[in-house]
Amino acid sequence: MPQTITRGIKAMLDEANATIETLTTADAIALHQSGASDVVIVDIRDPREIERDGKIPGSFSCTRGMLEFWIDPQSPYAKPIFQDDKKFVFYCAGGLRSALAAKTAQDMGLQPVAHIEGGFAAWRDAGGPVEAWVPKKK
Ligand SMILES: O=S(=O)([O-])[S-]
């Protein structure tokens, strides 16, 4: 018998988008250009996407797979950056995964959070600055 998926991505995205802040690309670029020190831009794309396409300069990379484990201070994988009193702005390639990630983060108590509409593709198309991936020196 085939699986019956009772809650699909449309419902999940609708719910996420109804409860999280969505930044337009223009607003996100302006926020980035302001250099606000109380904002962390979180890149939730996979490493291969970052390697291929580059990233928003200064963004913090947290793959979606590690999201909950890096946010929760009780987790052995907790990252101190998620304890900072800052605004966390998530982005992915196209704005879908980041909506779900921001919703999850918000549900966990992280706040304020937002995500960038259209993701990195929209950012790049709008002329937002892009930093090329540089391999780590060994
Ligand atoms: O999640 S996605 O919008 O990058 S395909």
Short mmCIF file of C-alpha atoms and ligand atoms in Angstrom, two decimals:
data_model
loop_
_atom_site.label_atom_id
_atom_site.label_comp_id
_atom_site.label_asym_id
_atom_site.label_seq_id
_atom_site.Cartn_x
_atom_site.Cartn_y
_atom_site.Cartn_z
CA MET A 1 0.00 0.00 0.00
CA PRO A 2 1.41 3.42 -0.91
CA GLN A 3 2.11 5.91 1.85
CA THR A 4 -0.49 8.56 2.60
CA ILE A 5 1.22 11.85 3.33
CA THR A 6 -1.24 13.76 5.49
CA ARG A 7 0.67 17.00 5.83
CA GLY A 8 2.61 18.13 2.79
CA ILE A 9 5.00 20.96 2.09
CA LYS A 10 2.26 23.37 1.02
CA ALA A 11 0.57 23.19 4.40
CA MET A 12 3.91 23.36 6.19
CA LEU A 13 5.06 26.38 4.17
CA ASP A 14 1.70 28.13 4.58
CA GLU A 15 1.91 27.67 8.32
CA ALA A 16 5.52 28.82 8.44
CA ASN A 17 4.92 31.88 6.29
CA ALA A 18 1.91 32.85 8.40
CA THR A 19 4.00 32.98 11.56
CA ILE A 20 7.47 34.13 10.62
CA GLU A 21 8.79 37.42 9.32
CA THR A 22 9.68 37.42 5.65
CA LEU A 23 12.17 39.97 4.41
CA THR A 24 12.03 41.11 0.81
CA THR A 25 15.33 40.85 -1.01
CA ALA A 26 15.61 44.64 -1.01
CA ASP A 27 15.07 44.81 2.75
CA ALA A 28 17.55 42.00 3.33
CA ILE A 29 20.20 43.70 1.19
CA ALA A 30 19.61 46.99 3.02
CA LEU A 31 19.90 45.23 6.36
CA HIS A 32 23.15 43.60 5.25
CA GLN A 33 24.51 46.90 3.95
CA SER A 34 23.66 48.59 7.24
CA GLY A 35 26.24 46.35 8.87
CA ALA A 36 23.95 45.92 11.87
CA SER A 37 25.93 44.10 14.53
CA ASP A 38 22.78 42.70 16.10
CA VAL A 39 21.87 40.59 13.09
CA VAL A 40 23.15 37.12 12.17
CA ILE A 41 22.46 35.95 8.63
CA VAL A 42 22.24 32.17 8.68
CA ASP A 43 22.91 30.15 5.53
CA ILE A 44 21.16 26.79 5.81
CA ARG A 45 22.21 25.46 2.41
CA ASP A 46 24.33 22.37 2.00
CA PRO A 47 28.09 22.81 1.65
CA ARG A 48 28.03 21.80 -2.01
CA GLU A 49 25.58 24.63 -2.77
CA ILE A 50 27.81 27.14 -1.02
CA GLU A 51 30.86 25.80 -2.82
CA ARG A 52 29.10 26.08 -6.18
CA ASP A 53 27.27 29.38 -5.77
CA GLY A 54 29.06 31.35 -3.07
CA LYS A 55 27.33 32.95 -0.12
CA ILE A 56 26.17 36.18 1.42
CA PRO A 57 29.32 37.80 2.84
CA GLY A 58 29.57 37.34 6.58
CA SER A 59 26.77 34.81 6.77
CA PHE A 60 26.99 31.97 9.24
CA SER A 61 26.69 28.49 7.77
CA CYS A 62 24.42 26.05 9.59
CA THR A 63 23.10 23.20 7.49
CA ARG A 64 19.43 22.56 7.96
CA GLY A 65 20.28 19.10 9.18
CA MET A 66 22.10 20.50 12.22
CA LEU A 67 19.69 23.36 12.90
CA GLU A 68 17.94 22.11 16.03
CA PHE A 69 21.14 20.64 17.42
CA TRP A 70 23.09 23.87 17.04
CA ILE A 71 20.31 26.05 18.46
CA ASP A 72 19.47 24.05 21.60
CA PRO A 73 21.98 24.97 24.34
CA GLN A 74 21.36 21.57 25.93
CA SER A 75 22.60 19.83 22.82
CA PRO A 76 26.16 18.53 22.73
CA TYR A 77 26.42 20.26 19.34
CA ALA A 78 25.14 23.67 20.51
CA LYS A 79 26.78 26.67 18.86
CA PRO A 80 27.24 29.73 21.08
CA ILE A 81 26.23 32.08 18.27
CA PHE A 82 22.63 30.95 18.73
CA GLN A 83 22.70 32.15 22.35
CA ASP A 84 23.43 35.72 21.29
CA ASP A 85 20.81 38.41 21.74
CA LYS A 86 20.51 39.02 18.02
CA LYS A 87 18.09 38.74 15.15
CA PHE A 88 18.56 35.59 13.06
CA VAL A 89 17.82 35.90 9.37
CA PHE A 90 17.77 32.56 7.56
CA TYR A 91 18.26 31.95 3.88
CA CYS A 92 18.50 29.00 1.53
CA ALA A 93 18.61 28.74 -2.25
CA GLY A 94 15.03 29.70 -3.03
CA GLY A 95 13.27 30.65 0.19
CA LEU A 96 11.45 27.42 0.94
CA ARG A 97 13.76 25.58 3.32
CA SER A 98 14.53 28.86 5.08
CA ALA A 99 10.85 29.42 5.83
CA LEU A 100 10.65 26.01 7.48
CA ALA A 101 13.97 26.55 9.27
CA ALA A 102 12.91 29.94 10.61
CA LYS A 103 9.63 28.43 11.82
CA THR A 104 11.44 25.61 13.58
CA ALA A 105 13.89 28.04 15.17
CA GLN A 106 11.03 30.26 16.30
CA ASP A 107 9.16 27.26 17.71
CA MET A 108 12.29 26.42 19.69
CA GLY A 109 12.27 29.90 21.24
CA LEU A 110 14.86 31.65 19.12
CA GLN A 111 13.73 35.21 18.50
CA PRO A 112 13.51 37.36 16.61
CA VAL A 113 13.86 35.34 13.43
CA ALA A 114 13.14 36.05 9.78
CA HIS A 115 13.91 34.59 6.39
CA ILE A 116 14.74 36.04 3.00
CA GLU A 117 12.04 35.73 0.35
CA GLY A 118 13.37 33.99 -2.75
CA GLY A 119 16.58 33.01 -1.00
CA PHE A 120 20.07 33.30 -2.39
CA ALA A 121 18.88 33.20 -6.00
CA ALA A 122 16.75 36.30 -5.51
CA TRP A 123 19.51 37.95 -3.51
CA ARG A 124 22.04 37.38 -6.32
CA ASP A 125 19.58 38.41 -9.03
CA ALA A 126 18.90 41.65 -7.17
CA GLY A 127 22.61 42.47 -7.12
CA GLY A 128 23.23 41.56 -3.50
CA PRO A 129 26.89 41.02 -2.67
CA VAL A 130 28.19 37.48 -3.05
CA GLU A 131 31.34 36.03 -1.57
CA ALA A 132 32.99 33.14 -3.40
CA TRP A 133 33.63 29.95 -1.50
CA VAL A 134 37.24 29.57 -0.44
CA PRO A 135 38.50 26.16 0.66
CA LYS A 136 39.77 26.02 4.22
CA LYS A 137 43.53 25.81 4.51
CA LYS A 138 44.70 22.55 6.06
O1 LIG B 1 14.44 25.25 -0.33
S1 LIG B 1 14.79 25.96 -1.53
O2 LIG B 1 13.89 27.08 -1.76
O3 LIG B 1 16.20 26.38 -1.53
S2 LIG B 1 14.57 24.74 -3.00
#
